[in-house]
Short mmCIF file of C-alpha atoms and ligand atoms in Angstrom, two decimals:
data_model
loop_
_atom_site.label_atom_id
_atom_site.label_comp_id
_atom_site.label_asym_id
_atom_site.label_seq_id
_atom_site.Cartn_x
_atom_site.Cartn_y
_atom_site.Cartn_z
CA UNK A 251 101.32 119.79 110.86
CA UNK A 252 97.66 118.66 110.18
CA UNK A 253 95.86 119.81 107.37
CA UNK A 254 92.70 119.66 105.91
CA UNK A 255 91.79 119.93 102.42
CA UNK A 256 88.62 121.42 101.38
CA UNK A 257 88.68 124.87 102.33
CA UNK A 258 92.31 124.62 103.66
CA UNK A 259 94.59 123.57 101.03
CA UNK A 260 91.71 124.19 98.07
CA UNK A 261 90.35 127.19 97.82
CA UNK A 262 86.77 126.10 99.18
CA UNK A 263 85.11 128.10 96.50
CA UNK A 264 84.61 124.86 94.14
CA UNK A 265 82.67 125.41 90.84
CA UNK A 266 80.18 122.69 89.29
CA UNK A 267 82.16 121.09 86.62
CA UNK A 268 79.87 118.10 85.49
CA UNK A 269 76.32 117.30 86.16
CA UNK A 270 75.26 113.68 85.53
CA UNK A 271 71.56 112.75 85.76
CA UNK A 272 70.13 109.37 85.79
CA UNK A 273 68.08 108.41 83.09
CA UNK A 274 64.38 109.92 82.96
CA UNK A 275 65.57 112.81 84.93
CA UNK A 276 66.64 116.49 83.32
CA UNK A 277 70.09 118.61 84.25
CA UNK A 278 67.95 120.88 86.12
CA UNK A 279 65.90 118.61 87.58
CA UNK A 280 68.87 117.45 89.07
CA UNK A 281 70.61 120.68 89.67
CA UNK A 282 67.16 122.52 91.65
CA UNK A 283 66.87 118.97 93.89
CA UNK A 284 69.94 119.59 95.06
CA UNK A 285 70.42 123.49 95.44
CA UNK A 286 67.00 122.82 97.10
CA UNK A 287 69.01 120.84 100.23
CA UNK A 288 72.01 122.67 99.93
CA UNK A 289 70.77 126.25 100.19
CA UNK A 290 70.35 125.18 103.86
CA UNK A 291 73.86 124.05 104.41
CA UNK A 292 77.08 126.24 104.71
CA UNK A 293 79.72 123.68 102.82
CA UNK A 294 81.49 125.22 100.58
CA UNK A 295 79.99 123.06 97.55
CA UNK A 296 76.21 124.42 98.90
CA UNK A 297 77.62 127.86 96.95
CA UNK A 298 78.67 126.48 94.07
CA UNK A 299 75.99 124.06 93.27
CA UNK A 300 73.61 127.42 94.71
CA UNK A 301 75.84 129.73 92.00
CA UNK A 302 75.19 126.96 89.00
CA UNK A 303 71.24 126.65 90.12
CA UNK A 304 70.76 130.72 90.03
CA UNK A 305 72.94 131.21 86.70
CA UNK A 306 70.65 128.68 85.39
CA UNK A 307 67.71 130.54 86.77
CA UNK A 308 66.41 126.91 88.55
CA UNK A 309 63.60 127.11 91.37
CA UNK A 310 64.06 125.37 94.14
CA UNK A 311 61.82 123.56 96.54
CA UNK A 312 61.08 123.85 100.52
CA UNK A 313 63.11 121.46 102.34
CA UNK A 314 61.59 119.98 105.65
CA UNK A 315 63.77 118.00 108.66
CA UNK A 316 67.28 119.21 106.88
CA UNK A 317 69.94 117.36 108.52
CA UNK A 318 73.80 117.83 108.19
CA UNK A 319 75.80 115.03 108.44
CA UNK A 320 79.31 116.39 108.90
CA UNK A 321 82.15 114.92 106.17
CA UNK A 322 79.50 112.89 104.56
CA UNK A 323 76.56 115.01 103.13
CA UNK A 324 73.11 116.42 103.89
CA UNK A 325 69.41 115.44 104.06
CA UNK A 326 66.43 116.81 104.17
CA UNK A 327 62.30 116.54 103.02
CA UNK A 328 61.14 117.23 99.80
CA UNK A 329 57.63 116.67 99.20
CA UNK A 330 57.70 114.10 102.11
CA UNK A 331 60.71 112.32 100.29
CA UNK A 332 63.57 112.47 102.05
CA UNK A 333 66.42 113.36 99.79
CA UNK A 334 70.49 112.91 100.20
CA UNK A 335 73.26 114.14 98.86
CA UNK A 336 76.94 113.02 99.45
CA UNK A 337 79.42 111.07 98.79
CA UNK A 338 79.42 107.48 97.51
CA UNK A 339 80.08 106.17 101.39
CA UNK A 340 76.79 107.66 102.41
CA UNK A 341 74.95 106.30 99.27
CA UNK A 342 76.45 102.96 99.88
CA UNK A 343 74.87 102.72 103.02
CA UNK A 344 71.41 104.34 102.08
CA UNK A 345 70.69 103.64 98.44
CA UNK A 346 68.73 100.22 97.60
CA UNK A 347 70.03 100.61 93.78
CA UNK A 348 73.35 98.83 93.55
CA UNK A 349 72.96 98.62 89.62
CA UNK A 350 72.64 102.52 89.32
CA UNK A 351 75.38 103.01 92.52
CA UNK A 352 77.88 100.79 90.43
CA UNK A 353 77.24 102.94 87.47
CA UNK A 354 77.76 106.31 88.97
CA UNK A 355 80.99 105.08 90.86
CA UNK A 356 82.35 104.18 88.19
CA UNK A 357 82.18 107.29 86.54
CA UNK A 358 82.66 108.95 89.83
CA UNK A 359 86.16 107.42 89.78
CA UNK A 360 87.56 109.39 86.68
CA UNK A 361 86.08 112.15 87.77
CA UNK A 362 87.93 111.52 91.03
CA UNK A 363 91.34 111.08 88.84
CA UNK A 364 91.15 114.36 87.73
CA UNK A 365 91.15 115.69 91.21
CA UNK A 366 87.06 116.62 90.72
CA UNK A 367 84.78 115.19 93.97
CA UNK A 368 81.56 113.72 92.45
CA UNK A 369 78.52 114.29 94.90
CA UNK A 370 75.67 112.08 94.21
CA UNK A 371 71.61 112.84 95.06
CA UNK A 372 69.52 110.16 95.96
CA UNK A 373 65.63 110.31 96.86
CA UNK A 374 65.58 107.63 99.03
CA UNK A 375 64.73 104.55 96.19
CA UNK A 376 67.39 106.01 94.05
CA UNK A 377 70.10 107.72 92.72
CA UNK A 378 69.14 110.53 90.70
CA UNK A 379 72.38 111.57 89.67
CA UNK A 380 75.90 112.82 90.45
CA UNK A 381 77.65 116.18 90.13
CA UNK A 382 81.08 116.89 89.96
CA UNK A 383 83.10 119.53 91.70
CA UNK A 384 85.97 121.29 90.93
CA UNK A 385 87.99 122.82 93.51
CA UNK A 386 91.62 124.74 92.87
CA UNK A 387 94.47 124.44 95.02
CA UNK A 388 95.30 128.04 96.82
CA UNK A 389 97.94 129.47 94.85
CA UNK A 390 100.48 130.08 97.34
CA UNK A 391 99.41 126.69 99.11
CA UNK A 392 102.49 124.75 97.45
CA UNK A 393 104.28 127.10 98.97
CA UNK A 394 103.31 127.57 102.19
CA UNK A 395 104.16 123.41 101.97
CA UNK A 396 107.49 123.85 101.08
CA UNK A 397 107.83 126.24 103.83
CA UNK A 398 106.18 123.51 106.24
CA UNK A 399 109.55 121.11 104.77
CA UNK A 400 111.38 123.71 105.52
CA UNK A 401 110.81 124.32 109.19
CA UNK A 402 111.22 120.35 109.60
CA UNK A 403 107.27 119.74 109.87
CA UNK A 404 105.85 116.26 109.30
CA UNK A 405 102.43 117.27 107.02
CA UNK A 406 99.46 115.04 107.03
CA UNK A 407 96.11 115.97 104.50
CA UNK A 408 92.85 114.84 106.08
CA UNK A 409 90.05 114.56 103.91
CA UNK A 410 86.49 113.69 104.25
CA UNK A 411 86.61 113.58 100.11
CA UNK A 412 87.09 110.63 98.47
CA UNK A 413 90.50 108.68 98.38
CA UNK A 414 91.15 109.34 94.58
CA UNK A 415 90.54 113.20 94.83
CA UNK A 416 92.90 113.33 97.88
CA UNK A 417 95.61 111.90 96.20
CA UNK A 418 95.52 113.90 93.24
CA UNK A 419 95.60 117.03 95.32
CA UNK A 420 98.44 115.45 97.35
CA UNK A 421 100.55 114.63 93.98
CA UNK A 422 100.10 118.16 93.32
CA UNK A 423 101.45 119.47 96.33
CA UNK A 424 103.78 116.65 97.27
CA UNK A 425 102.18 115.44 100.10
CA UNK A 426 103.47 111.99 101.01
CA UNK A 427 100.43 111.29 104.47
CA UNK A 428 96.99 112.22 102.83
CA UNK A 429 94.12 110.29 104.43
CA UNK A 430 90.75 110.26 103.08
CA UNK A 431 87.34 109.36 103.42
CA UNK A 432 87.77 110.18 107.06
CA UNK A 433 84.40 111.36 109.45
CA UNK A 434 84.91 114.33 112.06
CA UNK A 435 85.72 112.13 114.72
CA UNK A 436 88.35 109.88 112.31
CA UNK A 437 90.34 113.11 111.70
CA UNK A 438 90.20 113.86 115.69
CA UNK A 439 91.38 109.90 116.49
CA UNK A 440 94.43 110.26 114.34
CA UNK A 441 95.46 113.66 115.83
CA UNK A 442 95.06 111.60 118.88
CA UNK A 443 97.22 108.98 118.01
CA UNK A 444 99.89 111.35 116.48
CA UNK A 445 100.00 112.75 119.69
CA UNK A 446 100.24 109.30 121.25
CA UNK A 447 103.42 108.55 119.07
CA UNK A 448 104.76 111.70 121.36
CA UNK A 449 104.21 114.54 118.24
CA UNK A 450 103.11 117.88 119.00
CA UNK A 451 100.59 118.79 116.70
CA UNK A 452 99.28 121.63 114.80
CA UNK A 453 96.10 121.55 112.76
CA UNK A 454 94.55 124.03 110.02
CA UNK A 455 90.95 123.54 109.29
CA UNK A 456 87.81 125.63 108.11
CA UNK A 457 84.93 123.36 108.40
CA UNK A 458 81.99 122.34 110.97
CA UNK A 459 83.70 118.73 110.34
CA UNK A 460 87.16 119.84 111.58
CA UNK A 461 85.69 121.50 115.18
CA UNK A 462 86.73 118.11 117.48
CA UNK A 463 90.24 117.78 115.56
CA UNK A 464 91.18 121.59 116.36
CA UNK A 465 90.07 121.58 119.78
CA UNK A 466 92.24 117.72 119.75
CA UNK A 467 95.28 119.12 118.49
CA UNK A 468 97.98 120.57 120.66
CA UNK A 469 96.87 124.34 118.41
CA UNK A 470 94.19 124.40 116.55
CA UNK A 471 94.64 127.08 113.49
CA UNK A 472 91.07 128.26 112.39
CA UNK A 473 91.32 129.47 108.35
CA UNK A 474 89.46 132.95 108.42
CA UNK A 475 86.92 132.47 106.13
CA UNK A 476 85.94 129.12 107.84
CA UNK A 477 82.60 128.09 109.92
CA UNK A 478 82.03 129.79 113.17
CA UNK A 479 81.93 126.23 114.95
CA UNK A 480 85.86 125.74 113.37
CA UNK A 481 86.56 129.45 114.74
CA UNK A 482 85.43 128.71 117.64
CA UNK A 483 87.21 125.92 118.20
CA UNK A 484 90.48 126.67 117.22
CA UNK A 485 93.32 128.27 119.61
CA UNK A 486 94.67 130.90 116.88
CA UNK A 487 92.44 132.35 114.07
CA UNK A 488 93.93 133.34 111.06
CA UNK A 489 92.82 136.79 109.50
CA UNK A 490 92.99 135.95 106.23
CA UNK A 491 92.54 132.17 103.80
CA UNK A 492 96.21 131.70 103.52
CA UNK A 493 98.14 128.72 104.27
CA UNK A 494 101.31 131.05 104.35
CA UNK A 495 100.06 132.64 107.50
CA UNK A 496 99.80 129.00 109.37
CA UNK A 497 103.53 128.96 108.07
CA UNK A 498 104.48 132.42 109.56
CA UNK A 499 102.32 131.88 113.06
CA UNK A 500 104.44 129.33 113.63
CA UNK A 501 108.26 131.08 112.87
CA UNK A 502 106.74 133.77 115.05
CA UNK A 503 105.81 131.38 118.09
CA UNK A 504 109.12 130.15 117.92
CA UNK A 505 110.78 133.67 117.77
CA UNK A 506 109.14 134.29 120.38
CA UNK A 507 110.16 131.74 122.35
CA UNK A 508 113.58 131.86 121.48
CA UNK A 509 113.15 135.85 122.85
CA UNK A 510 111.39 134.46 126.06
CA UNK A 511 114.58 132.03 126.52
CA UNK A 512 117.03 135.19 125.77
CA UNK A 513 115.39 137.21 127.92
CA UNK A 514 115.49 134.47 130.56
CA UNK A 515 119.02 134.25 130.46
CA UNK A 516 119.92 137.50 130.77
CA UNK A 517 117.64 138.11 134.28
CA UNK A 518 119.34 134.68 135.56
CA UNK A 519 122.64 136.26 134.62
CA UNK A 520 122.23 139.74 135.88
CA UNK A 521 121.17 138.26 139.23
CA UNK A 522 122.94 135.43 139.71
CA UNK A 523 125.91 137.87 139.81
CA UNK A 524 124.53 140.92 141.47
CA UNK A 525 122.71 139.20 144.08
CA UNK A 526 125.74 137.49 145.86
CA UNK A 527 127.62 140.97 145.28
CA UNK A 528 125.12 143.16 146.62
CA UNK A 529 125.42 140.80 149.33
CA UNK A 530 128.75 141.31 150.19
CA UNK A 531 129.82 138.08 148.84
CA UNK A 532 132.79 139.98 147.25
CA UNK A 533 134.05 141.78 150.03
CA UNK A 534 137.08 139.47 151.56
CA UNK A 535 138.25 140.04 147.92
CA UNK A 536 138.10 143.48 148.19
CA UNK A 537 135.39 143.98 145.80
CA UNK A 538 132.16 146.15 147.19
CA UNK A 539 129.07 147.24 145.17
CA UNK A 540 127.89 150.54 145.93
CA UNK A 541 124.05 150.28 146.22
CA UNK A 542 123.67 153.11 143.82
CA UNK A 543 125.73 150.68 141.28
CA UNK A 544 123.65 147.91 141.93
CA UNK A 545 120.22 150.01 141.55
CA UNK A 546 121.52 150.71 138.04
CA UNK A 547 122.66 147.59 137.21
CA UNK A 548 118.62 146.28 138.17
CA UNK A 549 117.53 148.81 135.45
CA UNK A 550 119.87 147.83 133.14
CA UNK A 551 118.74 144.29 133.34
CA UNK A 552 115.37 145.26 132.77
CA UNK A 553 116.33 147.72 129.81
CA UNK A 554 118.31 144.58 128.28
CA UNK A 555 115.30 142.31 128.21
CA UNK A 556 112.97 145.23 127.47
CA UNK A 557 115.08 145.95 124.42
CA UNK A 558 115.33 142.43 123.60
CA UNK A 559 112.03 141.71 123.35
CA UNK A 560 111.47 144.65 121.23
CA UNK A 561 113.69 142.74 118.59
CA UNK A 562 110.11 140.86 117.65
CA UNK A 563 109.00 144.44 116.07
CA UNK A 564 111.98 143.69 113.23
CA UNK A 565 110.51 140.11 112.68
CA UNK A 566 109.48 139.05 109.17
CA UNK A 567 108.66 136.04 108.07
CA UNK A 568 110.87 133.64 106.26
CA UNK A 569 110.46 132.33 103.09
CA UNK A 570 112.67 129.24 101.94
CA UNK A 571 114.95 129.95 99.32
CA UNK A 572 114.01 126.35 98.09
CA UNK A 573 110.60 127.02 97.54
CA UNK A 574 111.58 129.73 95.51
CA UNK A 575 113.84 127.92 93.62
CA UNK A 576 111.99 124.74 93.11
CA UNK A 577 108.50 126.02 92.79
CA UNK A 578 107.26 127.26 89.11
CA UNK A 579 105.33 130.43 90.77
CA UNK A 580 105.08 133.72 89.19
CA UNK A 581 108.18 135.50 90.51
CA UNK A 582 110.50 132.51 90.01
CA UNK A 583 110.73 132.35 86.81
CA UNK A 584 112.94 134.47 84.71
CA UNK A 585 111.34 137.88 83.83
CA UNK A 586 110.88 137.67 80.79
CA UNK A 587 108.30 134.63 81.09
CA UNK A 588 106.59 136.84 83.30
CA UNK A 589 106.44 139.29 81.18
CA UNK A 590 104.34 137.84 78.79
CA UNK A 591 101.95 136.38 80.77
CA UNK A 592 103.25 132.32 80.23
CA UNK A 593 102.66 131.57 83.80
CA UNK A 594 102.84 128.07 85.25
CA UNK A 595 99.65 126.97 86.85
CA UNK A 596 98.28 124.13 88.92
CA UNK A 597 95.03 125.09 88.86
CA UNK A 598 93.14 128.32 88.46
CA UNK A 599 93.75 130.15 91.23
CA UNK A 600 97.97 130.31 89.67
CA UNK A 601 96.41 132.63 87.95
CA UNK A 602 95.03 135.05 90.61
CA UNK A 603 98.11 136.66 89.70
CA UNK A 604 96.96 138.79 86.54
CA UNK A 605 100.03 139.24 84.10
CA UNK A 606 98.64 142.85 84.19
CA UNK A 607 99.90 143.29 87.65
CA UNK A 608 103.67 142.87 86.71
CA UNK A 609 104.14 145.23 83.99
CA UNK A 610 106.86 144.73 81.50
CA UNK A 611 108.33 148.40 80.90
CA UNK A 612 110.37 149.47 77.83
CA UNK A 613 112.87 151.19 80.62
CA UNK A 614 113.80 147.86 82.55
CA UNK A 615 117.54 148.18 82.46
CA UNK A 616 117.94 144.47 84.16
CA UNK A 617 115.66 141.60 83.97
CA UNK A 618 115.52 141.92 87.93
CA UNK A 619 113.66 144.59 87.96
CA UNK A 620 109.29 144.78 88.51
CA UNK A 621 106.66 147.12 88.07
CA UNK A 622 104.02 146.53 90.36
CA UNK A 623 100.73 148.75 90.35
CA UNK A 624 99.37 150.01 93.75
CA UNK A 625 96.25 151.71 94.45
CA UNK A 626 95.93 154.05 97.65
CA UNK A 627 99.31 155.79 97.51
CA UNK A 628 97.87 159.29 98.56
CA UNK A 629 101.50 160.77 99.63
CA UNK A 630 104.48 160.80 100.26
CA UNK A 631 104.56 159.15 103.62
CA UNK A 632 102.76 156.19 101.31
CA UNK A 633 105.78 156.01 99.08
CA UNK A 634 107.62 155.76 101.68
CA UNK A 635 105.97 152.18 103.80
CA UNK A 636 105.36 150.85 100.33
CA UNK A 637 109.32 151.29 99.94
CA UNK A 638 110.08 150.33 103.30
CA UNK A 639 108.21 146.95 103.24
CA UNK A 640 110.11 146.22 99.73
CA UNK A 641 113.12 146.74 100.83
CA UNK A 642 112.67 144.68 103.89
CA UNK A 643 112.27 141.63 102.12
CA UNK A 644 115.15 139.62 101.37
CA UNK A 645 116.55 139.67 97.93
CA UNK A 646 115.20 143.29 96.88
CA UNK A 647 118.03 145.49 95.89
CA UNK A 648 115.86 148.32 95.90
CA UNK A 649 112.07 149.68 95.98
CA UNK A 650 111.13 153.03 94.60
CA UNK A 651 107.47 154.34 94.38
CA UNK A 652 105.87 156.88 92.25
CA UNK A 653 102.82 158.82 93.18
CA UNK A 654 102.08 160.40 89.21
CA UNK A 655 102.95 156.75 88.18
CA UNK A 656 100.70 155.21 91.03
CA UNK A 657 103.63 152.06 90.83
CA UNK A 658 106.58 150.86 92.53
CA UNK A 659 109.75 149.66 90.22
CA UNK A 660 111.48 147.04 92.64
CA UNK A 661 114.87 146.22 91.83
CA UNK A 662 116.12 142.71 92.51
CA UNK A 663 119.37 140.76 93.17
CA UNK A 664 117.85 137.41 93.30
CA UNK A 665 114.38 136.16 92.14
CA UNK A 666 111.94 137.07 94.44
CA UNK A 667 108.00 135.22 93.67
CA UNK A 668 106.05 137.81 92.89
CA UNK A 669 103.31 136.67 95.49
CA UNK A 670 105.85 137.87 98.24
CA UNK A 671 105.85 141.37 96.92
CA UNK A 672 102.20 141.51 96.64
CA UNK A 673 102.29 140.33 100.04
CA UNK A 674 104.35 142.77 101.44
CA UNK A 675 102.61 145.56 99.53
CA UNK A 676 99.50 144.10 100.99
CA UNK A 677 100.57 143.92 104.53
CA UNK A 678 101.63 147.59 104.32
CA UNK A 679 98.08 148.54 103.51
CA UNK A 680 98.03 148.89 99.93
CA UNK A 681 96.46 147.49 97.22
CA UNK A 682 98.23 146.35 94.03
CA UNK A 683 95.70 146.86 91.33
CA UNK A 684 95.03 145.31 87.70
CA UNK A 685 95.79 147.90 84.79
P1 ADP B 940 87.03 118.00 103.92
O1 ADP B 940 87.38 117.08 105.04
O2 ADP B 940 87.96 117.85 102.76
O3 ADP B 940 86.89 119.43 104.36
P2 ADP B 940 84.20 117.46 104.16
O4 ADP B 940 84.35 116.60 105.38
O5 ADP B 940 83.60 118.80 104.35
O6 ADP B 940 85.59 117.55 103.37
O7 ADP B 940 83.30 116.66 103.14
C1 ADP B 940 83.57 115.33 102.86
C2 ADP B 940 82.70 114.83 101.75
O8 ADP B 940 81.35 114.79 102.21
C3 ADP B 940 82.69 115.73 100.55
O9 ADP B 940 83.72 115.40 99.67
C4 ADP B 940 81.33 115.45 99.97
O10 ADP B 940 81.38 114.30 99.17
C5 ADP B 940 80.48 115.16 101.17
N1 ADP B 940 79.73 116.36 101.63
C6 ADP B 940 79.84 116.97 102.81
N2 ADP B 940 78.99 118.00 102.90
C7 ADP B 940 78.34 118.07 101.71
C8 ADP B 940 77.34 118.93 101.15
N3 ADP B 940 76.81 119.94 101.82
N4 ADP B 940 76.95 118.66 99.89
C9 ADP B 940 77.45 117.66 99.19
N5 ADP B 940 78.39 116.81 99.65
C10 ADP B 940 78.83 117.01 100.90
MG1 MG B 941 87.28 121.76 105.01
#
């Protein structure tokens, strides 16, 4: 399994965490330059350095000849300068200025250490300064990791980011292969060679910079929110930004297949024995099959597969009991953490979960039980999918929804992450709401 990172494994929606100038030059001098070049580009830091540059209330200028250079930066014409911003590779190779480069890398590096990817803007002579970016780590990515373990998957992080920023995010998810500083077609060669060394491989991406390593790898898994050029690219798209549906694409595949070889099996079966009866075969054993017998028996064969096939309709997807156990995610811990709010987090999006959500109630009889909020529950047939999905999960005792109450109480007998509910709740077209 082959992932990216920016937009993949982070959350793609990065936020400007430092801003650096060179000397001479103002913060929003700095800032407008580059929202200037990257109002024209469609990489996830364009919006947040575009998001700082309008809270700010910065102008920006008309950009002539913008260029994109895929995992390395952009370019473009301002005021007949031609202005670049990127990471330290690209300003390594264009930037005359090795006193001021030295400088910013340096600081570039801490920044890197804390998992932050410094972007610098040059005008051609020279740097005029660096910006940091800080990008969160999907909350249910560790997960959907662990899950990846789980099913006996090999993972590999491919980065166009910098080497320091990749490993932090790999430390955080315990990801032992994380390349980085790798160009569009570095990420396809090494899908290429994985698949030399006789792996099948699937890859998640979003970006314009991921297109020739999804259309490389054996399936190429598209991230919904990504760039059209990744979509198209990609064999499978997934509907929504979640990791956990690469995870459950892939136990459904090979349900699927499983059902195909079932299925298989039982035609071969039917057949192999009928045939050679219906034939007569039998006969000097005194054995005959009346024609009417063996025009049921066809059905029947047909009925078997039909009805085994229709098995997929019960499939859910599974979540490891590991991750449950060793992953500090709301829902694992013991309630009465939850309770109060004192979630665990990696990074900010741990906390898409608001406390709110899980309401502690004054009634809880056992500390396995959860009050979840859900908006949209008009009726009674409502209640009832809400409940159903519940209960379907593994480890939930019971589910019961109340339409005054506009909750469900779920009753557990084993920790359950509270993401899963939501989930389920989710997938059964309801919304669970903040209070
Ligand atoms: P990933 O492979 O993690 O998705 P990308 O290949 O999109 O990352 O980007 C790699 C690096 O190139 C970024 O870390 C950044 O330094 C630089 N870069 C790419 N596009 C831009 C942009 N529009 N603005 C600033 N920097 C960019
Ligand atoms: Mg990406």
């Amino acid at each position: 399994m082959v992932l990216d990172k920016t937009g993949t494994v982070t959350s793609g929606h990065p936020n400007v965490s430092d801003i650096i100038p060179a000397e001479g030059i103002s913060e929003n001098d700095l800032l407008a330059a580059a929202c200037s070049l990257e109002k024209l580009s469609v990489h996830p830091f364009a919006n947040a350095i575009g998001e700082e540059c309008m809270r700010r209330g910065l102008k920006t200028q008309e950009v002539f000849d913008f260029k994109n250079i895929p995992g390395r930066g952009i370019q473009g014409s301002i005021h007949g300068k031609l202005h670049t911003i990127g990471n330290l590779a690209m300003m390594q190779e264009l930037c005359a200025d090795s006193t001021a480069l030295q400088h910013f890398s340096e600081i570039s590096q801490k920044l890197a250490a804390l998992g932050k990817t410094p972007v610098f803007l040059s005008d051609g002579s020279r740097i005029l300064g660096m910006i940091a970016l800080a990008d969160t780590v999907k909350h249910d990515s560790k997960e959907a990791l662990q899950l990846f373990k789980h099913m006996h998957l090999h993972t590999v992080m491919l980065t166009g980011d910098n080497p320091q920023t990749a490993e932090a995010v790999g430390k955080q998810l315990e990801i032992e292969d994380v390349r980085a500083g790798l160009l569009p077609e570095d990420k396809e060669r090494i899908i290429r060679e994985l698949q030399n060394a006789g792996r099948k491989v699937a890859m998640v991406g979003d970006g314009i910079n991921d297109a020739p390593a999804l259309t490389r790898a054996d399936t190429g898994i598209a991230i919904g929110a990504g760039t059209d050029i990744a979509i198209d690219a990609a064999d499978v798209v997934l509907m929504k930004n979640s990791l956990m549906d690469a995870a459950t694409s892939i136990q459904l595949s090979r349900q699927t297949m499983k059902n195909i070889r079932e299925n298989l099996f039982w035609a071969f079966f039917y057949n192999i024995i009928c045939i050679p009866a219906a034939a007569g075969v039998l006969i000097p054993f005194g054995i005959h099959l009346h024609p009417m017998f063996g025009a049921a028996a066809m059905s029947l064969s047909s009925v078997c597969v039909v009805l085994n096939a229709l098995r997929l309709r019960k499939f859910r997807p599974f979540v490891s009991r590991s991750s449950a156990e060793k992953t500090s995610y709301p829902g694992t811990e013991p309630l009465q953490q939850q309770v109060t709010g004192s979630y665990p987090k990696s990074g900010k999006e741990s906390m898409t979960l608001p406390k709110s959500l899980i309401q502690s109630s004054q009634q809880e009889k056992t500390a396995m039980e959860k009050i979840i909020y859900v908006d949209g529950m008009s009726c009674g047939h409502c209640t009832a999918r809400v409940e159903k999905a519940l209960k379907a999960l593994p480890g939930v005792k019971n589910a019961v929804a109340s339409l005054t109450d506009k909750n469900v109480t779920v009753t557990l007998e084993e920790p359950v992450e509270t993401s899963i509910l939501i989930r389920a709740i989710k997938d059964a077209g309801y919304e669970p709401v903040e209070k």
